[in-house]
Coordinates of C-alpha atoms and ligand atoms in Angstrom, one line a residue:
M23 CA -13.2 12.9 -11.7
R24 CA -15.9 11.9 -9.7
A25 CA -15.3 8.9 -7.8
L26 CA -11.1 10.0 -7.4
S27 CA -12.7 13.0 -5.1
L28 CA -15.1 10.8 -3.3
L29 CA -12.2 8.9 -2.7
K30 CA -10.7 11.5 -1.0
S31 CA -14.0 13.3 1.0
Y32 CA -13.7 9.5 2.6
I33 CA -10.3 10.2 4.0
S34 CA -11.2 13.8 4.7
N35 CA -15.1 13.7 5.0
G36 CA -16.7 10.6 5.4
C37 CA -17.5 7.6 7.3
A38 CA -15.9 8.8 11.3
V39 CA -16.4 5.9 12.9
L40 CA -14.3 4.4 15.1
Y41 CA -13.5 0.7 15.8
V42 CA -12.1 0.5 18.9
W43 CA -12.1 -2.7 19.0
N44 CA -9.8 -2.5 16.7
M45 CA -7.0 -0.9 19.5
K46 CA -5.8 -3.6 21.7
G47 CA -1.9 -2.8 22.0
P48 CA -1.5 -2.2 25.9
W49 CA 0.5 1.2 26.4
A50 CA 3.2 0.4 27.9
V51 CA 3.6 -2.3 25.1
W52 CA 4.0 1.5 23.2
Q53 CA 5.9 2.4 25.0
T54 CA 8.3 -0.4 24.7
G55 CA 8.9 -1.4 21.7
Y56 CA 6.6 -2.9 17.8
R57 CA 7.3 -6.5 18.8
W58 CA 6.5 -7.9 22.2
S59 CA 5.0 -10.5 24.6
S60 CA 3.0 -11.0 27.3
S61 CA 4.4 -12.1 30.0
V62 CA 2.1 -14.3 30.9
R63 CA 3.1 -17.4 28.0
K64 CA 6.5 -19.0 30.1
L65 CA 8.6 -20.2 27.4
Q66 CA 8.1 -23.1 26.4
S67 CA 10.5 -25.7 25.3
N68 CA 9.4 -26.9 22.7
R69 CA 12.3 -30.4 22.2
T70 CA 9.6 -32.6 19.5
L71 CA 10.3 -29.8 16.8
L72 CA 14.4 -30.0 18.0
K73 CA 13.8 -34.1 18.6
H74 CA 13.3 -34.7 15.3
L75 CA 15.6 -31.5 13.9
A76 CA 18.1 -33.4 15.7
C77 CA 17.1 -36.8 14.4
K78 CA 17.3 -36.1 10.6
I79 CA 20.7 -33.9 10.7
N80 CA 22.6 -36.8 12.0
A81 CA 21.2 -39.6 10.0
T82 CA 21.9 -36.9 6.4
G83 CA 24.5 -33.4 7.3
P84 CA 23.4 -30.4 9.0
I85 CA 21.4 -28.5 6.9
S86 CA 20.4 -24.8 5.7
V87 CA 19.0 -22.5 6.9
S88 CA 15.9 -22.4 5.1
E89 CA 15.0 -25.6 5.7
Y90 CA 15.0 -24.7 9.1
M91 CA 13.1 -21.3 9.2
R92 CA 10.3 -23.6 7.2
E93 CA 10.4 -26.0 10.0
A94 CA 10.7 -24.0 12.4
L95 CA 7.6 -21.9 11.3
T96 CA 5.5 -24.1 9.5
N97 CA 5.7 -27.2 10.2
P98 CA 2.7 -28.7 10.5
V99 CA 1.9 -30.2 13.6
S100 CA 4.6 -27.8 15.7
G101 CA 5.4 -24.8 13.8
Y102 CA 5.8 -21.0 14.5
Y103 CA 2.2 -20.1 13.3
T104 CA 0.9 -23.5 12.7
K105 CA -0.3 -23.5 15.5
N106 CA -0.3 -20.3 17.9
D107 CA -2.3 -16.4 17.5
M108 CA 0.8 -14.7 18.2
L109 CA -0.3 -12.0 17.5
G110 CA -3.1 -11.2 20.1
P111 CA -2.5 -9.4 23.2
D112 CA -0.9 -12.7 24.7
G113 CA 1.2 -13.2 21.6
D114 CA 4.7 -12.3 20.7
F115 CA 4.0 -9.3 18.5
I116 CA 2.0 -5.8 17.3
T117 CA 1.7 -5.1 14.2
S118 CA 0.2 -2.5 12.3
P119 CA -3.1 -3.3 10.9
E120 CA -3.7 -4.4 14.6
I121 CA -2.7 -0.9 16.1
S122 CA -4.9 0.8 13.9
Q123 CA -7.9 1.1 12.3
I124 CA -6.5 3.8 9.9
F125 CA -3.9 2.0 8.8
G126 CA -6.0 -1.1 7.1
E127 CA -8.3 1.7 6.1
L128 CA -5.6 4.2 4.3
L129 CA -4.8 0.9 2.4
G130 CA -8.4 0.0 1.2
V131 CA -8.4 3.0 0.0
W132 CA -5.6 2.0 -2.0
C133 CA -6.9 -0.8 -3.7
V134 CA -9.7 1.2 -4.6
S135 CA -8.1 3.6 -6.2
E136 CA -5.4 1.4 -8.0
W137 CA -9.0 -0.6 -9.1
M138 CA -10.4 2.8 -11.1
A139 CA -7.0 3.6 -12.6
A140 CA -7.2 0.3 -14.3
G141 CA -11.0 1.2 -15.2
K142 CA -13.6 -0.3 -13.1
P143 CA -13.1 -4.0 -13.7
S144 CA -16.7 -5.4 -13.5
V145 CA -14.3 -7.9 -11.0
L146 CA -12.8 -7.2 -8.1
H147 CA -10.3 -9.8 -5.6
L148 CA -9.1 -8.8 -2.8
V149 CA -6.0 -11.2 -2.1
E150 CA -4.1 -10.8 1.3
L151 CA -0.9 -13.2 1.4
G152 CA -0.8 -14.0 5.3
P153 CA -3.4 -12.1 6.5
G154 CA -2.7 -12.5 11.2
R155 CA -5.8 -12.1 12.9
G156 CA -8.1 -10.9 10.0
S157 CA -8.1 -7.1 11.1
L158 CA -6.4 -5.8 7.6
A159 CA -8.8 -7.3 5.8
G160 CA -12.2 -6.9 8.0
D161 CA -10.0 -2.5 8.6
V162 CA -10.4 -3.1 3.5
L163 CA -13.3 -4.7 3.3
R164 CA -15.2 -1.5 5.9
V165 CA -13.7 1.0 3.1
F166 CA -15.6 -0.7 0.7
R167 CA -18.5 -1.2 2.2
Q168 CA -18.1 3.1 2.6
L169 CA -17.2 3.6 -0.7
K170 CA -19.9 1.1 -2.5
S171 CA -21.0 4.2 -4.7
V172 CA -17.6 3.9 -5.9
L173 CA -17.6 0.4 -5.9
G174 CA -20.8 -0.3 -8.0
E175 CA -22.1 -3.3 -9.4
A176 CA -18.5 -4.3 -9.1
E177 CA -18.5 -8.5 -8.0
V178 CA -16.0 -8.0 -4.8
S179 CA -14.3 -11.8 -3.1
L180 CA -11.8 -12.4 -0.6
H181 CA -9.4 -14.7 -0.7
L182 CA -6.5 -15.5 1.6
V183 CA -3.7 -17.2 1.3
E184 CA -2.4 -18.7 5.1
V185 CA -0.9 -22.0 6.5
S186 CA -2.1 -22.0 9.6
P187 CA -5.1 -23.4 10.3
K188 CA -5.0 -21.8 13.6
L189 CA -4.3 -18.7 12.8
S190 CA -7.5 -18.7 9.4
Q191 CA -9.9 -20.0 11.9
V192 CA -9.5 -16.8 14.2
Q193 CA -9.7 -15.0 10.8
A194 CA -13.2 -16.2 9.9
E195 CA -14.2 -15.5 13.5
R196 CA -13.0 -12.2 12.3
L197 CA -14.8 -12.1 9.1
L198 CA -17.7 -14.3 8.9
R199 CA -21.1 -14.7 9.3
D200 CA -22.4 -17.9 11.2
Q201 CA -22.1 -20.1 8.2
Q202 CA -18.5 -21.0 7.1
Q203 CA -17.7 -24.7 5.5
E204 CA -14.2 -26.6 6.0
Y205 CA -12.7 -28.1 3.2
D206 CA -11.7 -32.0 2.5
T207 CA -8.0 -30.9 2.2
K208 CA -6.7 -32.4 -0.1
E209 CA -8.9 -32.8 -2.6
E210 CA -9.7 -29.3 -2.3
L211 CA -7.3 -26.1 -3.1
V212 CA -10.5 -23.9 -0.9
Y213 CA -9.9 -26.1 2.5
R214 CA -12.1 -23.1 4.1
S215 CA -14.5 -20.8 2.9
G216 CA -17.7 -18.3 3.9
T217 CA -19.6 -15.4 3.9
T218 CA -18.6 -11.7 5.4
H219 CA -22.3 -10.1 7.0
T220 CA -22.8 -8.0 3.8
G221 CA -22.4 -11.5 1.5
I222 CA -18.9 -11.0 0.2
S223 CA -17.7 -14.3 -0.5
V224 CA -14.7 -15.5 1.5
Y225 CA -12.5 -18.9 0.4
W226 CA -8.5 -19.4 2.1
Y227 CA -5.6 -21.2 0.3
R228 CA -2.5 -22.5 1.5
R229 CA -1.2 -21.1 -1.5
I230 CA -1.1 -18.0 -4.3
E231 CA -1.0 -20.9 -7.0
D232 CA -4.4 -21.9 -5.7
V233 CA -6.4 -18.4 -6.1
P234 CA -8.1 -18.4 -9.0
K235 CA -7.3 -15.7 -11.3
G236 CA -8.9 -12.1 -12.6
F237 CA -8.9 -9.1 -11.7
S238 CA -7.0 -9.1 -8.2
V239 CA -5.3 -5.9 -6.0
F240 CA -2.7 -8.5 -3.7
L241 CA -1.3 -7.2 0.2
A242 CA 1.3 -8.7 1.7
H243 CA 2.2 -7.2 5.6
E244 CA 4.6 -8.3 7.3
F245 CA 4.1 -12.0 5.4
F246 CA 7.7 -12.2 3.4
D247 CA 9.8 -11.7 6.2
A248 CA 8.4 -14.9 8.0
L249 CA 9.1 -16.5 3.9
P250 CA 12.5 -19.2 4.3
I251 CA 15.7 -18.0 3.8
H252 CA 18.8 -18.8 2.7
K253 CA 23.0 -17.2 4.2
F254 CA 25.6 -17.5 2.3
Q255 CA 28.6 -16.3 3.8
F256 CA 31.4 -15.6 1.5
L257 CA 35.3 -17.0 2.5
V258 CA 38.9 -15.5 2.2
K259 CA 41.4 -17.6 3.1
R260 CA 44.6 -18.3 1.9
T261 CA 43.9 -22.3 -0.1
D262 CA 40.3 -21.2 -0.3
K263 CA 38.1 -18.4 -1.9
G264 CA 34.1 -18.3 -2.3
W265 CA 30.9 -18.3 -1.2
R266 CA 29.6 -20.9 1.5
E267 CA 26.3 -22.0 3.1
V268 CA 26.0 -21.4 6.2
L269 CA 23.9 -24.4 8.0
V270 CA 23.0 -25.7 11.1
D271 CA 23.7 -28.6 12.5
V272 CA 24.1 -29.8 16.1
D273 CA 26.2 -28.7 18.5
P274 CA 28.9 -32.2 19.1
E275 CA 29.1 -30.3 22.4
R276 CA 25.8 -30.4 23.2
T277 CA 23.4 -33.1 21.5
D278 CA 20.3 -31.0 22.6
K279 CA 21.9 -27.9 21.4
L280 CA 22.3 -26.3 17.7
R281 CA 24.3 -23.7 16.3
F282 CA 26.0 -22.9 12.6
V283 CA 28.4 -24.0 10.8
L284 CA 30.1 -23.6 7.3
S285 CA 30.5 -25.7 4.1
H286 CA 33.1 -27.4 3.0
S287 CA 32.2 -26.3 -0.4
P288 CA 29.7 -23.9 -2.2
T289 CA 25.4 -25.5 -2.2
L290 CA 23.5 -26.1 -5.0
A291 CA 21.5 -22.4 -3.2
S292 CA 25.3 -21.5 -3.3
A293 CA 26.1 -21.4 -7.3
I294 CA 22.6 -20.5 -7.9
F295 CA 21.1 -18.2 -5.7
V296 CA 24.1 -16.0 -5.0
Q297 CA 24.3 -12.7 -7.9
I298 CA 27.6 -13.2 -9.9
D299 CA 28.0 -8.9 -9.4
E300 CA 27.6 -10.2 -5.2
K301 CA 29.4 -7.0 -3.1
R302 CA 28.3 -7.9 -0.5
Q303 CA 30.6 -10.4 2.2
H304 CA 26.2 -12.0 3.4
V305 CA 23.3 -12.3 2.2
E306 CA 20.3 -13.6 2.9
V307 CA 18.3 -14.7 -0.5
C308 CA 14.6 -15.9 -0.4
P309 CA 13.9 -17.3 -3.3
E310 CA 10.4 -18.8 -1.9
G311 CA 9.3 -15.2 -2.6
G312 CA 11.4 -14.4 -5.9
V313 CA 8.0 -17.2 -6.7
I314 CA 5.8 -14.9 -5.2
I315 CA 7.0 -12.5 -7.0
Q316 CA 7.4 -13.6 -9.6
N317 CA 3.6 -14.8 -9.6
L318 CA 1.8 -12.0 -8.3
A319 CA 3.8 -10.0 -11.7
N320 CA 2.3 -13.0 -13.7
R321 CA -0.8 -12.4 -12.9
I322 CA -1.4 -9.5 -13.1
T323 CA 0.0 -8.8 -16.2
E324 CA -2.0 -12.0 -17.3
D325 CA -5.5 -10.6 -15.5
G326 CA -5.2 -7.2 -14.5
G327 CA -4.8 -5.7 -10.7
A328 CA -2.0 -4.4 -8.4
A329 CA 0.4 -5.5 -5.0
L330 CA 1.6 -3.4 -2.0
I331 CA 4.0 -5.1 0.4
A332 CA 4.7 -3.9 3.5
D333 CA 7.6 -5.7 5.6
Y334 CA 10.7 -4.7 6.8
G335 CA 13.0 -4.6 4.2
H336 CA 15.9 -2.9 2.8
D337 CA 16.9 -2.0 -1.6
G338 CA 19.7 -5.2 -1.4
I339 CA 22.2 -3.3 1.0
K340 CA 22.1 -4.9 4.2
T341 CA 23.6 -8.4 5.2
D342 CA 23.3 -10.5 8.4
T343 CA 19.2 -9.7 9.6
F344 CA 17.7 -12.8 10.4
R345 CA 16.3 -13.3 14.3
G346 CA 14.0 -14.3 16.3
F347 CA 11.6 -13.0 18.9
K348 CA 10.1 -14.0 21.9
G349 CA 9.2 -12.4 25.3
H350 CA 10.6 -8.2 25.2
Q351 CA 13.0 -9.5 23.3
L352 CA 15.3 -10.6 20.2
H353 CA 15.4 -14.7 20.6
D354 CA 18.4 -16.7 19.6
V355 CA 17.3 -18.0 16.3
L356 CA 18.6 -21.6 16.7
E357 CA 16.5 -22.0 20.1
A358 CA 14.0 -23.8 21.0
P359 CA 12.5 -23.9 17.4
G360 CA 8.8 -24.0 16.9
M361 CA 8.9 -21.3 20.1
A362 CA 9.7 -18.3 18.8
D363 CA 9.7 -16.1 16.1
L364 CA 12.1 -15.6 13.4
T365 CA 12.4 -12.9 10.9
A366 CA 14.6 -11.4 8.3
D367 CA 14.1 -7.9 6.5
V368 CA 12.9 -8.4 3.0
D369 CA 15.4 -7.3 -0.1
F370 CA 13.9 -5.3 -2.0
R371 CA 16.0 -4.9 -4.5
Y372 CA 16.0 -8.6 -5.0
L373 CA 11.4 -8.7 -5.6
R374 CA 12.1 -6.0 -7.7
K375 CA 14.8 -8.3 -10.2
M376 CA 12.2 -11.3 -10.2
A377 CA 9.5 -9.5 -10.5
G378 CA 11.0 -8.8 -13.9
G379 CA 10.8 -6.2 -17.0
Q380 CA 7.4 -7.0 -17.5
V381 CA 6.2 -5.4 -14.7
T382 CA 6.2 -1.8 -12.9
C383 CA 7.7 -1.9 -9.3
L384 CA 7.3 1.8 -7.1
G385 CA 9.7 2.0 -3.9
P386 CA 10.3 1.1 -1.4
I387 CA 9.6 4.0 0.5
T388 CA 9.0 4.4 4.1
Q389 CA 5.9 3.7 6.1
Q390 CA 6.0 6.8 6.9
S391 CA 6.1 8.9 3.8
F392 CA 3.6 5.9 2.2
L393 CA 0.7 6.6 5.0
K394 CA 1.3 10.6 4.7
N395 CA 0.6 10.5 0.9
M396 CA -2.4 8.7 1.5
G397 CA -3.7 11.4 3.6
I398 CA -3.1 9.6 7.1
D399 CA -3.0 13.3 8.7
A400 CA -6.2 14.6 7.2
R401 CA -8.0 11.0 8.5
M402 CA -6.7 11.4 12.1
Q403 CA -8.1 14.8 12.3
V404 CA -11.0 13.7 10.7
L405 CA -11.3 10.6 13.6
L406 CA -10.1 13.1 16.4
R407 CA -13.6 15.1 16.0
S408 CA -15.6 12.3 16.0
C409 CA -14.2 11.3 19.5
H410 CA -14.5 13.2 23.0
D411 CA -13.1 10.4 25.4
K412 CA -10.3 11.7 26.7
D413 CA -8.9 8.0 27.1
T414 CA -9.3 7.5 23.5
R415 CA -8.5 9.7 21.3
A416 CA -5.2 9.7 23.7
Q417 CA -4.9 6.3 22.4
L418 CA -5.0 7.8 18.7
I419 CA -2.7 10.3 19.2
H420 CA 0.1 7.4 20.6
S421 CA -0.6 4.7 17.3
Y422 CA -0.6 7.7 14.9
D423 CA 3.0 8.3 16.4
F424 CA 4.1 4.5 16.8
L425 CA 2.5 4.5 12.4
T426 CA 4.4 7.5 11.8
N427 CA 7.3 8.2 13.9
P428 CA 10.6 7.4 12.4
K429 CA 12.3 6.2 14.8
K430 CA 9.1 4.1 15.8
M431 CA 7.7 1.8 12.9
G432 CA 7.5 5.0 10.8
H433 CA 11.2 4.5 8.8
R434 CA 12.1 0.8 10.1
F435 CA 8.4 -0.6 7.8
Q436 CA 8.7 0.3 3.7
F437 CA 5.5 -0.2 1.2
F438 CA 6.9 -1.8 -2.7
S439 CA 4.2 -2.1 -5.6
V440 CA 3.6 -4.5 -8.3
L441 CA 2.4 -2.5 -11.4
G442 CA 1.2 -4.1 -15.1
R443 CA 3.3 -2.2 -16.7
G444 CA 1.0 0.1 -18.5
R445 CA -0.7 1.5 -15.5
L446 CA 2.4 4.9 -15.7
A447 CA 1.9 5.1 -19.6
Q448 CA 0.5 8.8 -20.0
S449 CA -3.0 8.5 -20.6
K450 CA -5.4 10.5 -22.1
G451 CA -8.4 12.2 -21.0
D452 CA -7.8 12.7 -17.2
Q453 CA -4.2 13.6 -17.0
K454 CA -2.7 16.9 -18.3
A455 CA -0.1 16.2 -21.3
G456 CA 3.5 15.3 -19.5
T457 CA 1.4 13.4 -16.2
P458 CA 1.3 9.8 -15.9
P459 CA -1.5 8.8 -14.0
P460 CA -0.7 8.8 -9.2
V461 CA -0.4 6.1 -8.0
A462 CA -1.8 6.6 -4.7
G463 CA 1.0 6.4 -1.1
F464 CA 4.3 6.6 -3.5
T465 CA 3.0 10.5 -4.4
E466 CA 0.4 12.6 -2.7
L467 CA -3.4 11.7 -3.2
G468 CA -3.7 16.2 -3.0
L469 CA -6.4 16.2 -0.4
Q470 CA -7.4 20.2 0.4
Ligands
SAH511 N1 0.2 -9.8 8.0 C1 -1.2 -9.7 9.1 C2 0.0 -11.3 9.8 C3 1.7 -11.4 10.0 S1 2.1 -12.5 10.6 C4 -0.6 -8.6 10.5 O1 0.6 -7.2 10.5 O2 -0.6 -8.5 11.0 C5 2.6 -13.8 8.8 C6 1.3 -14.3 8.5 O3 1.9 -14.6 7.5 C7 0.7 -14.8 9.4 O4 -1.0 -14.9 9.3 C8 0.8 -16.1 8.8 O5 0.2 -17.4 9.4 C9 1.1 -16.4 7.3 N2 2.3 -17.1 7.6 C10 3.5 -16.9 7.6 N3 4.2 -18.2 6.6 C11 3.6 -18.6 5.0 C12 3.5 -19.0 3.7 N4 4.1 -19.6 3.6 N5 2.6 -19.0 2.9 C13 1.0 -18.6 4.2 N6 1.2 -18.1 4.9 C14 2.4 -18.1 6.0

């Protein structure tokens, strides 16, 4: 299979160009943690959003954690993602695609290998959910360009699902050549579009539902952890027993402060979202994540394609993971809404369940295993061989360690994939009898 050997040789031989611009984490930061903040950014209070939430609660009662999280992160005026570029050197945290180009390159190879496994369809939509600064998409498109001989005449386009006007502007600056178009958002599903330097069309949408159908490879890195969760607590009292919803209320002692309370009786959400056989005493459920994964599963079933999801997560075992980040430290989730990042670990068991039986899910496996299976060691050797600057070499080694070390991002981050049912079925021809076609990253690519 010539194309597969081309993919392997891309990792272990080809394209040893270093894109140093993509490695912008200051060294001190790499030592302190993967979520960090520049001291340049001062803590400011966001009184408008706090006031708005307090008024609402006073008028109609406590709100769900899900509503609180949605407002704090994506309120159209003062949401954290709406108005911030939190990923830059002056931002609040650093992500794998921002740490090293290798991350995006290996995900690019994954996309091409899934496209090949589908029989090289004539159309390839690359769809990224929550593209941040556009670094991952940029690295993947560079791999596509370098693997032009494999992709042949396939019609490639890029579709970005992004709620943040601020970040979509940053993405456009990163990915597009000069001209770009903005659309009347009331009329159009696409709110921005343009063309890359190599002529690939790029479109921006607010919702996955608006992305056009067609064979698609979906990428979502640190996207699902930003979606709103409901929180539920199992209550055991002499007179009362059962699931209650954790809600957000105004503190009666201090009207400028919020606090958590438990609903007096079951809520509609607790009745619907807590599984009947749930064994934990506290659970977090992300229905929006469930709806999105169902959408991806339907598209993969109907039009072909694959999805790769990478995030902090667990397989249905963790309980209270809702947290905020501001500065170098954990931040009280109820303080200064709109000014801090809020996140909850992704429950991959829930995503697998919501994806349903029409698709096959792989993982979660650790980032370390995924990247090693994808050939990160071989790719590192190629880049190191081509790099003679002492500082850049040291940076490369640090970034490799940061991505793969179990104590850093190596085990905290998990990879999970959604594939069409036929993907793992026995195929005649290339495969040895009895061996399912390998899925890159989840099995070794076998570079030698
Ligand atoms: N994937 C990037 C950025 C992660 S931060 C990286 O790894 O570097 C989360 C991203 O998801 C941001 O781009 C944010 O604006 C976007 N986002 C958050 N909630 C969203 C939602 N409900 N719909 C679409 N995009 C969302």
